[in-house]
CSV table of C-alpha atoms in Angstrom, one decimal:
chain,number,residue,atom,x,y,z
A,1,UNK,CA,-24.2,-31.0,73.2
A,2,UNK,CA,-26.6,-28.9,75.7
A,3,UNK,CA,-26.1,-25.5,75.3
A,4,UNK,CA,-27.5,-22.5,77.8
A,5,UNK,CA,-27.9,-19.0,75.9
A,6,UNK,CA,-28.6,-16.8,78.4
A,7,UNK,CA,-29.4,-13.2,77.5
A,8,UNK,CA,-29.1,-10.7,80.0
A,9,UNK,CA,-26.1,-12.0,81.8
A,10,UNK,CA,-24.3,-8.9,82.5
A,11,UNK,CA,-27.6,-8.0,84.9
A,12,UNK,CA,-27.8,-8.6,88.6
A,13,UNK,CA,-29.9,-11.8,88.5
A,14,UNK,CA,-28.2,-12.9,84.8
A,15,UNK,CA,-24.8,-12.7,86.2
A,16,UNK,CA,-26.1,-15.0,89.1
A,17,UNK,CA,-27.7,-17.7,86.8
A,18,UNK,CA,-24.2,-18.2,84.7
A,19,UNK,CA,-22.3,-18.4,87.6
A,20,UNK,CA,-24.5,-21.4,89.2
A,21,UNK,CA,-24.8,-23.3,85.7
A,22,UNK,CA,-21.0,-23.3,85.2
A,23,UNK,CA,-20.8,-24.5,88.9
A,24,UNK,CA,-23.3,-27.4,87.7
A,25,UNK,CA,-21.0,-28.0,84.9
A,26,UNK,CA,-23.0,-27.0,81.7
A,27,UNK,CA,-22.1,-24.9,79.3
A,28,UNK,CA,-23.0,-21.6,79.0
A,29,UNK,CA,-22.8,-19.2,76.2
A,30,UNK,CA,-24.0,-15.7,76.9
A,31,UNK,CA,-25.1,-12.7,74.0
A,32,UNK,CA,-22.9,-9.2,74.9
A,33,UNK,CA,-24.2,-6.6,73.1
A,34,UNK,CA,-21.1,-3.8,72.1
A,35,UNK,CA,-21.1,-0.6,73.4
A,36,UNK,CA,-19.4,2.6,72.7
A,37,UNK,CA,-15.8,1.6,71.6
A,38,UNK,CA,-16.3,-1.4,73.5
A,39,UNK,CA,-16.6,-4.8,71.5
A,40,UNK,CA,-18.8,-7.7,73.1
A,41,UNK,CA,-15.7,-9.6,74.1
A,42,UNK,CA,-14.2,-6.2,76.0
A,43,UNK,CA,-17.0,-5.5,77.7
A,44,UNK,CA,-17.2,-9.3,79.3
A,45,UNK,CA,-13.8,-9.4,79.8
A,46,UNK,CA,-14.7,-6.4,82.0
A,47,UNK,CA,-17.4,-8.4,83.6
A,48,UNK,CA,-16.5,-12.2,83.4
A,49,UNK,CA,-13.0,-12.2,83.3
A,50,UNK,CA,-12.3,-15.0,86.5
A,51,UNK,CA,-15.3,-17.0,84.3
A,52,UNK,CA,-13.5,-16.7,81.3
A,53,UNK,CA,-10.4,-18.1,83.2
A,54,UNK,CA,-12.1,-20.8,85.2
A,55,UNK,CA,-14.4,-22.3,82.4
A,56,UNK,CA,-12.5,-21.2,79.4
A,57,UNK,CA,-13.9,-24.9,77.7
A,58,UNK,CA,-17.9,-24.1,78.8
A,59,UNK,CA,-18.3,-20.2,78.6
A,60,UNK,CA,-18.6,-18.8,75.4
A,61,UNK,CA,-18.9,-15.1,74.4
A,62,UNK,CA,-21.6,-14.0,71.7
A,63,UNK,CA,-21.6,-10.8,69.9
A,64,UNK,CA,-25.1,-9.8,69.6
A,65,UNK,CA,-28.1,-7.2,70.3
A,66,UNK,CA,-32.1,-8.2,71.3
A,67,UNK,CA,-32.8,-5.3,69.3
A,68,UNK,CA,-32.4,-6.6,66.1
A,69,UNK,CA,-33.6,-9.9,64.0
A,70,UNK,CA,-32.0,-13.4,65.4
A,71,UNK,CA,-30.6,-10.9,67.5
A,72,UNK,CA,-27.5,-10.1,65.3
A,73,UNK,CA,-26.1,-13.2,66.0
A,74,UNK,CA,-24.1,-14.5,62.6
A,75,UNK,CA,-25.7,-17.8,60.0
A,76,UNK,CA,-22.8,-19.7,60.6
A,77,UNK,CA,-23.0,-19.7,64.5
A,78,UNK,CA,-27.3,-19.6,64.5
A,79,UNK,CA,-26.9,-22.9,61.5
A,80,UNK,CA,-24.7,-24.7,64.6
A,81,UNK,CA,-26.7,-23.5,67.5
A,82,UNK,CA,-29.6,-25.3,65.7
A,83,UNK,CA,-28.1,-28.3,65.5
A,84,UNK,CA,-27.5,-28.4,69.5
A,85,UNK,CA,-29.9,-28.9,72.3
A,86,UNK,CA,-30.1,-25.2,73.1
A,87,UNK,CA,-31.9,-23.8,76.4
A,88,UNK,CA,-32.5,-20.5,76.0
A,89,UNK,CA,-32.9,-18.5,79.4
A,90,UNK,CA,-34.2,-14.4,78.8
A,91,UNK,CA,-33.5,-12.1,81.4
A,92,UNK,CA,-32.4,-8.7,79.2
A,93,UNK,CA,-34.5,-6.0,80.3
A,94,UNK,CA,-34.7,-2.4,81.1
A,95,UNK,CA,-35.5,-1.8,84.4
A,96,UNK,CA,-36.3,2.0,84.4
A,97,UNK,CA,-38.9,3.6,85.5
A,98,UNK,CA,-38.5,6.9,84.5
A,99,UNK,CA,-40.9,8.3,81.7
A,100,UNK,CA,-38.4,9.9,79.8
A,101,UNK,CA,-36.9,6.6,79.6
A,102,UNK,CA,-40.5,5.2,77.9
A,103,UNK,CA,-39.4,4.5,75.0
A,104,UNK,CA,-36.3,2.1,75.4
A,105,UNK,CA,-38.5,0.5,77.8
A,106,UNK,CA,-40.6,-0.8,75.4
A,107,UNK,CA,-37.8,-1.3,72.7
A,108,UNK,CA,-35.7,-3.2,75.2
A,109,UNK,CA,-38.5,-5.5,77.1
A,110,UNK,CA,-41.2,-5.9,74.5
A,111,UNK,CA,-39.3,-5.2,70.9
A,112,UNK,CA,-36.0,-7.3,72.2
A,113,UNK,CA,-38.3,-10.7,73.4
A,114,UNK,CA,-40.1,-10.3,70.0
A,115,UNK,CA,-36.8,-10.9,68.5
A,116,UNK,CA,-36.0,-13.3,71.2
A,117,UNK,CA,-38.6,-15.5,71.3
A,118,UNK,CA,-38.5,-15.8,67.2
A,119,UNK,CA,-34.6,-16.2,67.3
A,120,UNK,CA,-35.8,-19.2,70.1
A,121,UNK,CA,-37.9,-20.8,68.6
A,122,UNK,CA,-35.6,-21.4,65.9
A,123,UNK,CA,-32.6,-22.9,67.8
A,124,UNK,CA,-34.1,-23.7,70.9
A,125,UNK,CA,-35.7,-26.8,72.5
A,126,UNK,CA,-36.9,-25.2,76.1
A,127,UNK,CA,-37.4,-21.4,76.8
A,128,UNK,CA,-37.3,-19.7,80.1
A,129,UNK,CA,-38.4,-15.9,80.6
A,130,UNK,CA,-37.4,-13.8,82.9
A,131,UNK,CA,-40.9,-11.6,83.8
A,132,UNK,CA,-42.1,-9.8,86.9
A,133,UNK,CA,-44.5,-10.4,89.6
A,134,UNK,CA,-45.5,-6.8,88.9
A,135,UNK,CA,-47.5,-7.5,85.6
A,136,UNK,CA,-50.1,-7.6,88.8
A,137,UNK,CA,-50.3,-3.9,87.9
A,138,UNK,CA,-52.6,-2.5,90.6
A,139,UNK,CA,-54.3,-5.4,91.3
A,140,UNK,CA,-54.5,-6.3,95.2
A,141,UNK,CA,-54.0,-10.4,94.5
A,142,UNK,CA,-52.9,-12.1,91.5
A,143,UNK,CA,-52.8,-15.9,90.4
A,144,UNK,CA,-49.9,-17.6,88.9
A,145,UNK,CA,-52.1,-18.0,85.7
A,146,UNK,CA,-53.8,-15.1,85.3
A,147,UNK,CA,-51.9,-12.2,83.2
A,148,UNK,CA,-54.7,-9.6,82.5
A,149,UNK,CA,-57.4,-9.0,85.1
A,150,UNK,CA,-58.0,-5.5,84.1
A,151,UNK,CA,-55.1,-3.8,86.6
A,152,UNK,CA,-53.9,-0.6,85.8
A,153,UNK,CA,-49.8,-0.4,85.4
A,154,UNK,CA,-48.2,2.0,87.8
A,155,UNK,CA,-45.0,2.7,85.0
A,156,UNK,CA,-44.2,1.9,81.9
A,157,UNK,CA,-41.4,-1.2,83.1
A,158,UNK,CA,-44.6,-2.8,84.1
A,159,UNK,CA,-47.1,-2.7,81.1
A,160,UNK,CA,-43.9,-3.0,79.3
A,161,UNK,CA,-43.2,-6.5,80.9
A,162,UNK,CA,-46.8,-7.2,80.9
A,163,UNK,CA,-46.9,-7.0,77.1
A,164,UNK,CA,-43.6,-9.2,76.8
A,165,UNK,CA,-45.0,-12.0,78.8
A,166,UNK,CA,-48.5,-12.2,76.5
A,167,UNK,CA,-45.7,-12.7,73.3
A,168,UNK,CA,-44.2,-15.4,74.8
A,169,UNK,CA,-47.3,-17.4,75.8
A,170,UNK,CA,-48.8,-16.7,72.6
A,171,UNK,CA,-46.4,-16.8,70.2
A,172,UNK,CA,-43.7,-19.4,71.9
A,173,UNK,CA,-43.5,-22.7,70.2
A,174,UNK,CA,-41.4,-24.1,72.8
A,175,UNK,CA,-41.7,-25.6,76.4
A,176,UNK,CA,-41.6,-22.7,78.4
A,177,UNK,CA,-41.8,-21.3,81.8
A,178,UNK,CA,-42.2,-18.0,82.7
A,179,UNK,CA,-40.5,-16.9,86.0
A,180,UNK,CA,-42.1,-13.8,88.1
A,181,UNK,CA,-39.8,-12.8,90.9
A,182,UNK,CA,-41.0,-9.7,93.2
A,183,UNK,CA,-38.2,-7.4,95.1
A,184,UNK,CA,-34.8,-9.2,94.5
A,185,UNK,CA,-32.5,-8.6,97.0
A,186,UNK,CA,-28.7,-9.8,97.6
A,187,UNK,CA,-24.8,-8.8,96.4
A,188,UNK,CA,-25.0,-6.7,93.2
A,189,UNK,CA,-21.3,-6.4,91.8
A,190,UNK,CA,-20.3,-2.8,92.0
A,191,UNK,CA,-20.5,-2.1,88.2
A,192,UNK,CA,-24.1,-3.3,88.3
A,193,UNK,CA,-25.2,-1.9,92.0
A,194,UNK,CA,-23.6,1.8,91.4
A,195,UNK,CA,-26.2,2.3,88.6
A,196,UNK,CA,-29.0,2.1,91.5
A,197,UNK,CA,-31.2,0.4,88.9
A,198,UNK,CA,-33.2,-1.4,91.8
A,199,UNK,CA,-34.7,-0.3,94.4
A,200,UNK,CA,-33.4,-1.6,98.0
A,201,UNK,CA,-30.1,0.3,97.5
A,202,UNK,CA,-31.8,3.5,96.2
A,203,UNK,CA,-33.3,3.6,99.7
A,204,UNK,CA,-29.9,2.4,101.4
A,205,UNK,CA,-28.4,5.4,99.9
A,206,UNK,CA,-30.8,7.9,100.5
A,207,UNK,CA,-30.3,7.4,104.5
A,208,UNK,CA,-26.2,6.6,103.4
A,209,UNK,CA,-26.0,10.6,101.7
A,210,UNK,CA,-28.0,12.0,104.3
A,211,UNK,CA,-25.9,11.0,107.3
A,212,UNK,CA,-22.8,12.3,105.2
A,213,UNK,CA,-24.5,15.7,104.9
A,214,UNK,CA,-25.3,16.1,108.6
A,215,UNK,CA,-21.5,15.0,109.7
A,216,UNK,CA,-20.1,17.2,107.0
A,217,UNK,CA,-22.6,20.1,108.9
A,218,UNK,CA,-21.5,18.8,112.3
A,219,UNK,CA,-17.4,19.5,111.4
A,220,UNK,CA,-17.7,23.0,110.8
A,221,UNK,CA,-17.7,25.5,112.8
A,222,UNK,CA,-21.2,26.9,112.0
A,223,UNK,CA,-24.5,27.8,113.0
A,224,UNK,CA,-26.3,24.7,112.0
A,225,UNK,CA,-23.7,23.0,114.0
A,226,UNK,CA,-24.0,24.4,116.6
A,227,UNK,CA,-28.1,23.9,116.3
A,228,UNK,CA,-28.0,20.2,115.5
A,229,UNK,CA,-25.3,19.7,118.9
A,230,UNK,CA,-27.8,21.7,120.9
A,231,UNK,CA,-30.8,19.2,119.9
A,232,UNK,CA,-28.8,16.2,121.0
A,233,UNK,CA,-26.6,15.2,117.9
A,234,UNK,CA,-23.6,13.1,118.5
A,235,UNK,CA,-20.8,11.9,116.2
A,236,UNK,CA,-18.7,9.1,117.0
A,237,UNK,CA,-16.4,9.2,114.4
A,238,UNK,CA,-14.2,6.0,115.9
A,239,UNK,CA,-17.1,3.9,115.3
A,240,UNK,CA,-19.0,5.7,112.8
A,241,UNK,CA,-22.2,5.9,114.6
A,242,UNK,CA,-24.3,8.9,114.4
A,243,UNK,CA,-27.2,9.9,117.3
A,244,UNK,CA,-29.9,12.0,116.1
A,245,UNK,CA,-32.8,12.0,118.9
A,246,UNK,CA,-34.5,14.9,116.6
A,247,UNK,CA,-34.8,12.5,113.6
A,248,UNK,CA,-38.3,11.2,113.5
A,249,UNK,CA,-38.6,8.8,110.4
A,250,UNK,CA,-42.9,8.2,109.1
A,251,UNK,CA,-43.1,4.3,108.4
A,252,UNK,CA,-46.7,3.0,106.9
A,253,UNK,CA,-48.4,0.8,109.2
A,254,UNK,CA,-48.6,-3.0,109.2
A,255,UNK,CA,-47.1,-2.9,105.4
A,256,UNK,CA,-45.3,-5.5,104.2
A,257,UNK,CA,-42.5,-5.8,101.1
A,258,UNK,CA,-42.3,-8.5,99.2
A,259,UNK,CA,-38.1,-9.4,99.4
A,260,UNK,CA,-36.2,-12.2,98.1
A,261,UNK,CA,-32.7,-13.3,98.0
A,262,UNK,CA,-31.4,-14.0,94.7
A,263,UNK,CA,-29.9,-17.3,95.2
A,264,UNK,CA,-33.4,-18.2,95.9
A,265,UNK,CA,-34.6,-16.9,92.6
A,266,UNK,CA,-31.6,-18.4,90.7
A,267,UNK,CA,-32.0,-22.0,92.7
A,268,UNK,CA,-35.6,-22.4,91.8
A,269,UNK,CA,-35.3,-21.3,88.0
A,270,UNK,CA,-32.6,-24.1,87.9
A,271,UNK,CA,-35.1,-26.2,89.4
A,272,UNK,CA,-38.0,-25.7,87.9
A,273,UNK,CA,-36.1,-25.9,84.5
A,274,UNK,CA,-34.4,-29.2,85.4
A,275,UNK,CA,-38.3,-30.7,86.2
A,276,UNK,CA,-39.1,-30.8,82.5
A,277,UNK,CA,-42.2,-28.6,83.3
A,278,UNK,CA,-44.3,-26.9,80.4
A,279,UNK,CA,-46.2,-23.6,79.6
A,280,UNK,CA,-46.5,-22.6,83.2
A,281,UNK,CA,-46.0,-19.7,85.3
A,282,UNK,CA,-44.4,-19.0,88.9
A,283,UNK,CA,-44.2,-16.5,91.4
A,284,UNK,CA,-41.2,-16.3,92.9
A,285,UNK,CA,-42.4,-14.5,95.8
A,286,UNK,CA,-41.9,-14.2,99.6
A,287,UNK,CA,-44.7,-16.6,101.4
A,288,UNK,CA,-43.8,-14.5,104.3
A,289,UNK,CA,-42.7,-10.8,103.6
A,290,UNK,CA,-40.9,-8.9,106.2
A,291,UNK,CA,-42.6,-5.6,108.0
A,292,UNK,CA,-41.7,-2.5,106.3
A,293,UNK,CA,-40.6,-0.9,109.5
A,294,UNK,CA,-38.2,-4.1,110.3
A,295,UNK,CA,-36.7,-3.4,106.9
A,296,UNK,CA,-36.1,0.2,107.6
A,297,UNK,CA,-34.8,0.1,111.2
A,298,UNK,CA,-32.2,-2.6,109.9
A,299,UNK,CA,-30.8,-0.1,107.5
A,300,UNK,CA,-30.6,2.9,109.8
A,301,UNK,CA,-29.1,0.5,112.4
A,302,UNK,CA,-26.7,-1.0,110.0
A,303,UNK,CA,-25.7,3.0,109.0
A,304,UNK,CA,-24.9,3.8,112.2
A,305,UNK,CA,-27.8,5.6,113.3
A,306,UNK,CA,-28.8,5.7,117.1
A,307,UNK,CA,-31.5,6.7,118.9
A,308,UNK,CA,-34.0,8.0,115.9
A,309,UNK,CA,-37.6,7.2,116.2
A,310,UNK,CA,-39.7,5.3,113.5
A,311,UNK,CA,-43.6,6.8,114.0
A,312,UNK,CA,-46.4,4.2,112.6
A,313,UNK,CA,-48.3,6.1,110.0
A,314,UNK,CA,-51.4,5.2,108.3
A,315,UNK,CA,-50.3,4.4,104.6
A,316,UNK,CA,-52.1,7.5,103.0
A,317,UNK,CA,-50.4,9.8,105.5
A,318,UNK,CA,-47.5,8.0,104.8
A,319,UNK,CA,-47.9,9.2,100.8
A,320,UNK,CA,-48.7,12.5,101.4
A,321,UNK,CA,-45.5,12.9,104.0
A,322,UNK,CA,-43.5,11.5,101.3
A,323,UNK,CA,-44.7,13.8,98.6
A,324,UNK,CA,-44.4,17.1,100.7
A,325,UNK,CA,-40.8,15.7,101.6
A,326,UNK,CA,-39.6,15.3,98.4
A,327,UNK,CA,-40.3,19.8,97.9
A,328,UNK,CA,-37.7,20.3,100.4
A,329,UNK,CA,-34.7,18.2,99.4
A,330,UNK,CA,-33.4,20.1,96.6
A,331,UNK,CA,-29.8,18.9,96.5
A,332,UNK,CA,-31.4,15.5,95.7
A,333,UNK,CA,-34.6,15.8,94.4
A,334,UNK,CA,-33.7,13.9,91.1
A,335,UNK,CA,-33.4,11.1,93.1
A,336,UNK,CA,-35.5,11.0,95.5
A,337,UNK,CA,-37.7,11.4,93.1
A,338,UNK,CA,-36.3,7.8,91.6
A,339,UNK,CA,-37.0,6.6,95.7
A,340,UNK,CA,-40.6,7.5,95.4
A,341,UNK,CA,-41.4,4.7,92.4
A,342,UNK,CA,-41.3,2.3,94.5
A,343,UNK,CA,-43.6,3.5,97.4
A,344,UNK,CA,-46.7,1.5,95.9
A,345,UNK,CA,-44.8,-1.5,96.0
A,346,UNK,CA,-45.1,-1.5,100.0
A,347,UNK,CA,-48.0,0.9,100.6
A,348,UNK,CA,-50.1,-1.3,98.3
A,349,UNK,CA,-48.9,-4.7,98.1
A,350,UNK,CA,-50.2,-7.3,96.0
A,351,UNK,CA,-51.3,-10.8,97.9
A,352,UNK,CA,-49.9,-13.3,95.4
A,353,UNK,CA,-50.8,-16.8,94.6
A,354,UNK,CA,-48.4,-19.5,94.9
A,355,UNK,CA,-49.9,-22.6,93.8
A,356,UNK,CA,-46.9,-23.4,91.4
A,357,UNK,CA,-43.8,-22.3,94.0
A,358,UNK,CA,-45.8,-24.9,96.9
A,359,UNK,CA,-46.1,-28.0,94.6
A,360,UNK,CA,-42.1,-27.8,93.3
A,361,UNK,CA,-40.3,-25.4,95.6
A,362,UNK,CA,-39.4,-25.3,99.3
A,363,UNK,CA,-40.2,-21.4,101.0
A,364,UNK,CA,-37.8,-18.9,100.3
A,365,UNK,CA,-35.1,-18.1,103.6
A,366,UNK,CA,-36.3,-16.0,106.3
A,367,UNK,CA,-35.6,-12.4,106.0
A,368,UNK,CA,-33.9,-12.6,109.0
A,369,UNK,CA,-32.2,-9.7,110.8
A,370,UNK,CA,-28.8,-11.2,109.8
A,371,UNK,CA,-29.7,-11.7,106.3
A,372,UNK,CA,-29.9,-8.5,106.2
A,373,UNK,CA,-27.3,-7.2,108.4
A,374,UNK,CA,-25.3,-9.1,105.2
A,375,UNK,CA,-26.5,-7.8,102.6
A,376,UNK,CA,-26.4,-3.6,104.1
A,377,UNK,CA,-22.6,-4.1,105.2
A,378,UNK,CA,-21.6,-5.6,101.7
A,379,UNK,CA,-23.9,-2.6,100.4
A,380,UNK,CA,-21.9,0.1,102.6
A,381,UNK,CA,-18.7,-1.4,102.3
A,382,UNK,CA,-18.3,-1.8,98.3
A,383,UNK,CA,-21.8,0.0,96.5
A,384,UNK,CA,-22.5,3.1,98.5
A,385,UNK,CA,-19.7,5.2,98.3
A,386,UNK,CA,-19.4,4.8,94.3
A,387,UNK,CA,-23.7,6.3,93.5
A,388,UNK,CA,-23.2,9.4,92.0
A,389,UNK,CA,-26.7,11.4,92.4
């Protein structure tokens, strides 16, 4: 019998990947680590409970942790995984980029495929890796084999996932690929999307709190109301739409940011897996990334802001209006502080190769204004309203 082991599952891509296998009809088991009070099986109950009641036959549940040897996962059930034909798909990882967070970083993306890839290539017949197309580091263009090119890493998530993908080319005894997505974008479930542990929403909900502060100014009866009515602020409450003609928004010029959907991502993993292919590496990037500034008027449109202004700045300028900004938001510093790791990954993008992606995949969709449009009213009408900053 085929088996999938998929770690990671309970992550925005990983949750994505079970839910198209089972729809393929294979079966799936997935590793749950426990935490707190909560056992494995509560915790995906929590998560999986219409999978566990559609494919009760083909979705299994396995107690176990990347951050210990054959990741905790009992003789008995390793002794009958061996004897199966056993895929083994690895998308854990900690996607922080906080430095006080350094050191699970490492534990969680290099330590835990250590232990995976070991635990794989005893059980397994194929393994697929979940890496990043930001092992590029600092490096302006990057080819699909290349890995070190002497790029400096701009956190520790990359260097992290840098050192995790030289493991598992040097030490994986199996047919592997190794999968490097850029900016994922699409539906997080609200338990997942809440946590802001990526960045398109972080910026979402930067715009999202700061509307709420100036309509909560607006209602009262005060002197900033009065000053932001007098500058030509309007609330239209019926329709939520909020005109600013005072805001003024910086935007670096002709930057681009690498987006893509994860049904893309997902589709071409199953691909690419299902191709028999070997040892290889793909960027699952955008071959045709969407303007910064298109991105950013979407979302302000999509809030309900009218009338603002988006001013073309070089992207240095752009940096050092950023930084300055960030001295005068004190209510939330902490996370616009969060916001600001990701600036280098549009004020200095990296031109990728995509030699692998041309020869087996078609393009990634369009990031087309209603893509988007999509993806922001999902985002305001079930993530938004649940970040707590």
């Amino acid at each position: 019998m085929k088996i999938h082991f998929v770690t990671g599952a309970t992550g925005f891509v990983g949750k994505y990947l079970v839910n198209a296998l089972l729809e393929k009809g294979e079966s799936v088991w997935i590793v749950v680590r426990p935490q707190g009070n909560a056992s494995a099986e509560t915790r995906a109950k929590e998560t999986f409970h219409d999978y566990l009641v559609k494919w009760p036959r083909t979705f299994r549940v396995v107690g176990g942790d990347i951050m210990i040897e054959n990741l905790g996962v009992a003789d008995d059930l390793a002794r009958e995984l061996e004897n199966q034909e056993v895929v083994f798909w690895h998308l854990a990882a900690n996607l922080s980029f906080a430095s006080e967070n350094r050191a699970d970083v490492q534990k969680t993306n290099y330590t835990g495929t250590v232990n995976v890839v070991n635990f794989a290539n005893r059980i397994a017949t194929k393994f697929m890796h979940m890496s990043t197309a930001y092992v590029c580091g600092n490096s302006p263009t990057f080819k699909e084999n290349e890995l070190y090119r002497g790029q400096k890493f701009r956190n520790h998530y990359e260097k992290s996932k840098f050192e995790a993908e030289k493991y598992v080319r040097d030490n994986c005894k199996l047919p592997h690929i190794i999968f490097r997505p850029s900016v994922i974008i699409g539906d997080a479930y609200r338990g997942k999307a809440e946590g802001c542990t990526f960045g398109y929403y972080r910026y979402m909900f930067m715009f999202h709190f700061f509307k709420k502060q100036v309509v909560k100014a607006m209602q009262k009866n005060s002197f900033m109301s009065f000053f932001l009515k007098t500058l030509g602020t309007r609330y239209d409450a019926k329709n939520d739409i909020l005109t600013m003609p005072i805001l003024i928004i910086p935007c670096p010029k002709n930057r681009h940011v690498d987006l893509v959907t994860v049904d893309y991502v997902v589709e071409s993993m199953i691909r690419l897996y299902e191709k028999n292919l070997s040892k290889i590496t793909v960027h699952l990037t955008h071959h045709n990334p969407p303007k910064f500034n298109f991105m950013l008027q979407a979302v302000l449109s999509d809030l309900g802001y009218k009338r603002m202004r988006l001013i073309p700045v070089p992207a240095w300028m752009f940096k050092v209006i950023i930084n300055s900004f960030y001295f005068f938001i004190v209510p939330i510093r902490k996370y616009t502080r969060s916001v600001m790791w990701y600036i280098p990954y549009f004020t200095d993008p990296c031109q990728f190769e995509r030699s692998v992606a041309e020869t087996y995949l078609e393009n990634p969709p369009e990031i087309s204004r209603e893509l988007v449009t999509r993806i922001n009213k999902y985002a305001k009408e079930n993530i938004l309203d649940h970040i707590e900053i």
